CSV table of C-alpha atoms in Angstrom, one decimal:
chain,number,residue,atom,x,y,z
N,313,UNK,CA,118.6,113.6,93.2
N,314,UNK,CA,117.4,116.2,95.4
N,315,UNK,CA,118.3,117.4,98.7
N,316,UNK,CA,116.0,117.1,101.5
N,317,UNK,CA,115.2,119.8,104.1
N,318,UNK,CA,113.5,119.3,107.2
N,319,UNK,CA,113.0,119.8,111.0
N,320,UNK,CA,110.8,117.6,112.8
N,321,UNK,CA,108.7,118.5,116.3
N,322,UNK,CA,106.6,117.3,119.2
N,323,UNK,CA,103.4,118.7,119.5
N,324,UNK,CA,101.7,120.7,122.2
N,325,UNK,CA,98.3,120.2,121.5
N,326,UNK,CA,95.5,119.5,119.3
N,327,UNK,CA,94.8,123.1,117.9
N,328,UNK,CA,96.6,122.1,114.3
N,329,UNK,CA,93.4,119.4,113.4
N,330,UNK,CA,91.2,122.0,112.6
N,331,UNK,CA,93.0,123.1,109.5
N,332,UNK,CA,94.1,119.8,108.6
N,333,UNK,CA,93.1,118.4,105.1
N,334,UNK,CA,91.8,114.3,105.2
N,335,UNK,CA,94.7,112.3,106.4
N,336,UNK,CA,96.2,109.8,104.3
N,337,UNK,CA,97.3,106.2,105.3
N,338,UNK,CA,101.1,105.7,104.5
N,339,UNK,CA,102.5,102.1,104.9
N,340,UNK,CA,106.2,101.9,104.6
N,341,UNK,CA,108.9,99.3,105.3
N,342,UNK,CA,112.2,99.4,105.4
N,343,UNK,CA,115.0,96.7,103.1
N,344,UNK,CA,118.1,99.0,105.2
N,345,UNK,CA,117.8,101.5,108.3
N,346,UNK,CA,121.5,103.0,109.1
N,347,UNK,CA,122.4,106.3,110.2
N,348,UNK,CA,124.0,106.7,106.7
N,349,UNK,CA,121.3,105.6,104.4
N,350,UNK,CA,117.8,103.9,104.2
N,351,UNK,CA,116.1,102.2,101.9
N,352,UNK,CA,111.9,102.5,102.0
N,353,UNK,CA,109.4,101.3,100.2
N,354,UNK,CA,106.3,103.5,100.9
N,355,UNK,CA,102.4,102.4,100.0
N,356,UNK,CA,99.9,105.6,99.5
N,357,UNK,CA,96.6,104.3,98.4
N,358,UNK,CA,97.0,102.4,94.7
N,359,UNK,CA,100.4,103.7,94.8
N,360,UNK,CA,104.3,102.9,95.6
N,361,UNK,CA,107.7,104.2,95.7
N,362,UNK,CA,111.5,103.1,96.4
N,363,UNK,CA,113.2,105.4,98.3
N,364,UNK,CA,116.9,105.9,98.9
N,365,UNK,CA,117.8,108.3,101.6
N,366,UNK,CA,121.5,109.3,102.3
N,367,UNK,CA,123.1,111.8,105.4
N,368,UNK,CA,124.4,114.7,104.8
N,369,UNK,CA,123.6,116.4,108.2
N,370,UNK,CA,120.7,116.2,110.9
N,371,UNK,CA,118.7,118.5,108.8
N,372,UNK,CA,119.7,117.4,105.3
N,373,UNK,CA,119.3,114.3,103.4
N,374,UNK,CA,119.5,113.4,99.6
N,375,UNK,CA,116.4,111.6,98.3
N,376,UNK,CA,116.6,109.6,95.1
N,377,UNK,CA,112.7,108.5,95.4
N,378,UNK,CA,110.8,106.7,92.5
N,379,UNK,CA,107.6,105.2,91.4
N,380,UNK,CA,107.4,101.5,91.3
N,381,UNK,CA,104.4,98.9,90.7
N,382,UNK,CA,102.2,98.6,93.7
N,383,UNK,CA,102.4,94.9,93.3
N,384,UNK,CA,106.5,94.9,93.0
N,385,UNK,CA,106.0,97.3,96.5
N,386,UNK,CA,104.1,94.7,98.2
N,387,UNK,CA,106.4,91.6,97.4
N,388,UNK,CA,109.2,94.1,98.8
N,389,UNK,CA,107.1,94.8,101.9
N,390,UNK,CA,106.0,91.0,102.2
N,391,UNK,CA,109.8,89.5,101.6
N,392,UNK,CA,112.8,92.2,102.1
N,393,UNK,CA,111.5,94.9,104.6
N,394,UNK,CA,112.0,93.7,108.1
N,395,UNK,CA,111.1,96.7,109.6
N,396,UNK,CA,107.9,98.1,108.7
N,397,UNK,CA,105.3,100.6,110.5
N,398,UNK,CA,102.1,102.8,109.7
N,399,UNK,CA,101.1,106.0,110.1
N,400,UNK,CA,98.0,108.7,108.7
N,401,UNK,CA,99.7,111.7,107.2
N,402,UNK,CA,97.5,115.3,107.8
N,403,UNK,CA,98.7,118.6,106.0
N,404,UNK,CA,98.2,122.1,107.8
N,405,UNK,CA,99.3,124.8,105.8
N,406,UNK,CA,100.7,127.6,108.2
N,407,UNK,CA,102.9,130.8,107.4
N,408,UNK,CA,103.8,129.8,103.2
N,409,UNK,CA,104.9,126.5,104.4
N,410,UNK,CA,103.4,123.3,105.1
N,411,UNK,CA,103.4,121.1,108.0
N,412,UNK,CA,102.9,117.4,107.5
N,413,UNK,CA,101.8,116.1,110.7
N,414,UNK,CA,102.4,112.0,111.3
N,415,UNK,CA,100.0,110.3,113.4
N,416,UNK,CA,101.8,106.6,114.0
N,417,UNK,CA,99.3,103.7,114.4
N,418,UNK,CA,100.7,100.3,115.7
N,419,UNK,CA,103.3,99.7,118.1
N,420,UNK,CA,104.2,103.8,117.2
N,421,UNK,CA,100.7,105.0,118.8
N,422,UNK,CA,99.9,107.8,120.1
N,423,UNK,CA,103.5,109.3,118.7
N,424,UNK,CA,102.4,112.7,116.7
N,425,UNK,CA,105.5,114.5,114.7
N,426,UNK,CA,105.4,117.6,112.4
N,427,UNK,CA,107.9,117.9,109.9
N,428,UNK,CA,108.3,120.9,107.7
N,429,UNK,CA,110.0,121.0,104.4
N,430,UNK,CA,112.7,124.2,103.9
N,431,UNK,CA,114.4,125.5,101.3
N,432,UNK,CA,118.0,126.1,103.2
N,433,UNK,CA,118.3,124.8,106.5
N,434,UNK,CA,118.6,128.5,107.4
N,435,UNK,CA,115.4,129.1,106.4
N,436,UNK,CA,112.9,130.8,109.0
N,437,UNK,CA,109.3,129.7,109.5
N,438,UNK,CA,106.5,131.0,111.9
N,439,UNK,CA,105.7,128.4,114.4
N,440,UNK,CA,102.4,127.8,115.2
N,441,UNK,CA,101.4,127.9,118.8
N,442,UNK,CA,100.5,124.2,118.8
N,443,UNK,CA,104.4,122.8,117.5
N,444,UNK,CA,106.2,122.0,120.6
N,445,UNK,CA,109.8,120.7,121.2
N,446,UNK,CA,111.8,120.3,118.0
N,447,UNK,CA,113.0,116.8,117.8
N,448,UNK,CA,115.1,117.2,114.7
N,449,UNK,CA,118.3,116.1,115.7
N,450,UNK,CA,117.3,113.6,117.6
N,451,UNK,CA,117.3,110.4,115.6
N,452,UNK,CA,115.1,108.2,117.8
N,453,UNK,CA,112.2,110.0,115.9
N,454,UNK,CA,113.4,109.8,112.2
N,455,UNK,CA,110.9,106.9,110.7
N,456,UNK,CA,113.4,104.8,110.4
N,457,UNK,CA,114.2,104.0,114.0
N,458,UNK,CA,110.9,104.1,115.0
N,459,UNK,CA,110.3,101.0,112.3
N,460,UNK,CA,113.2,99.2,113.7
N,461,UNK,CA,112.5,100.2,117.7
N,462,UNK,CA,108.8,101.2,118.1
N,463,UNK,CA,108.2,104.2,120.5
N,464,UNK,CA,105.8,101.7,123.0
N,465,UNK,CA,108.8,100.3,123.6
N,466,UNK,CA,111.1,103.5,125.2
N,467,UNK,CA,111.7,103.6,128.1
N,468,UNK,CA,109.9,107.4,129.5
């Protein structure tokens, strides 16, 4: 198991897309989305992964994540994930820390979230003048929801 640390932010602008590597498409869907624990199975390219995601707080989660045949992944996706979504994953590397910025596709479009990845959850990071309001404890954003109540549906 490891422990997952992250905060999660609106963006203020486009100035991050310049030092972004080649996005990469990411199809997930979801067999459980609770506030306790999800279950994902995640599609990169030729590859797939279960994962299992438990709360510990609104920054901390433990992730027990592993490889499985794409073609086990995709009769998963087709037949237990009612919940599903798509989005293209870019990678800005900012300060000794990386921000994984989430462009959502679908009924999720134009949502755009960076997350970053600490070590503690007291950990400091530069922010970059493009990250905007930080969205982490607010659960309507984790992928999760979104999969279950796309954000072209909120009411704003």
């Amino acid at each position: 198991m490891t422990v997952e640390i992250e905060r999660r932010f609106l963006l203020k602008h486009d100035g991050w897309r310049n030092q972004a590597s080649a996005p990469q498409t990411l199809h997930q869907g979801y067999i459980s989305v609770e506030k306790e624990r999800t279950i994902r199975v995640r599609i990169i390219g030729g590859r797939a992964w279960l994962t299992l995601k438990g709360y510990i707080s609104d920054l901390s989660r433990s992730e027990f994540e592993y490889e499985i045949p794409l073609e086990h992944a995709r009769q998963m996706m087709d037949g237990m994930c009612p919940f599903k979504m798509e989005k293209r994953r870019y990678r800005v590397p900012y300060g000794g820390f990386v921000f994984e910025i989430d462009e959502y596709g679908g009924d999720n479009a134009p949502l755009i979230v960076a997350e970053i990845e600490l070590p503690s959850e007291d950990a400091r990071f530069e922010k970059p003048d493009w990250l905007g309001e930080e969205i982490t404890s607010d659960g309507r954003f984790t992928n999760a929801y979104l999969s279950k109540h796309p954000y072209s549906a909120w009411e704003k």
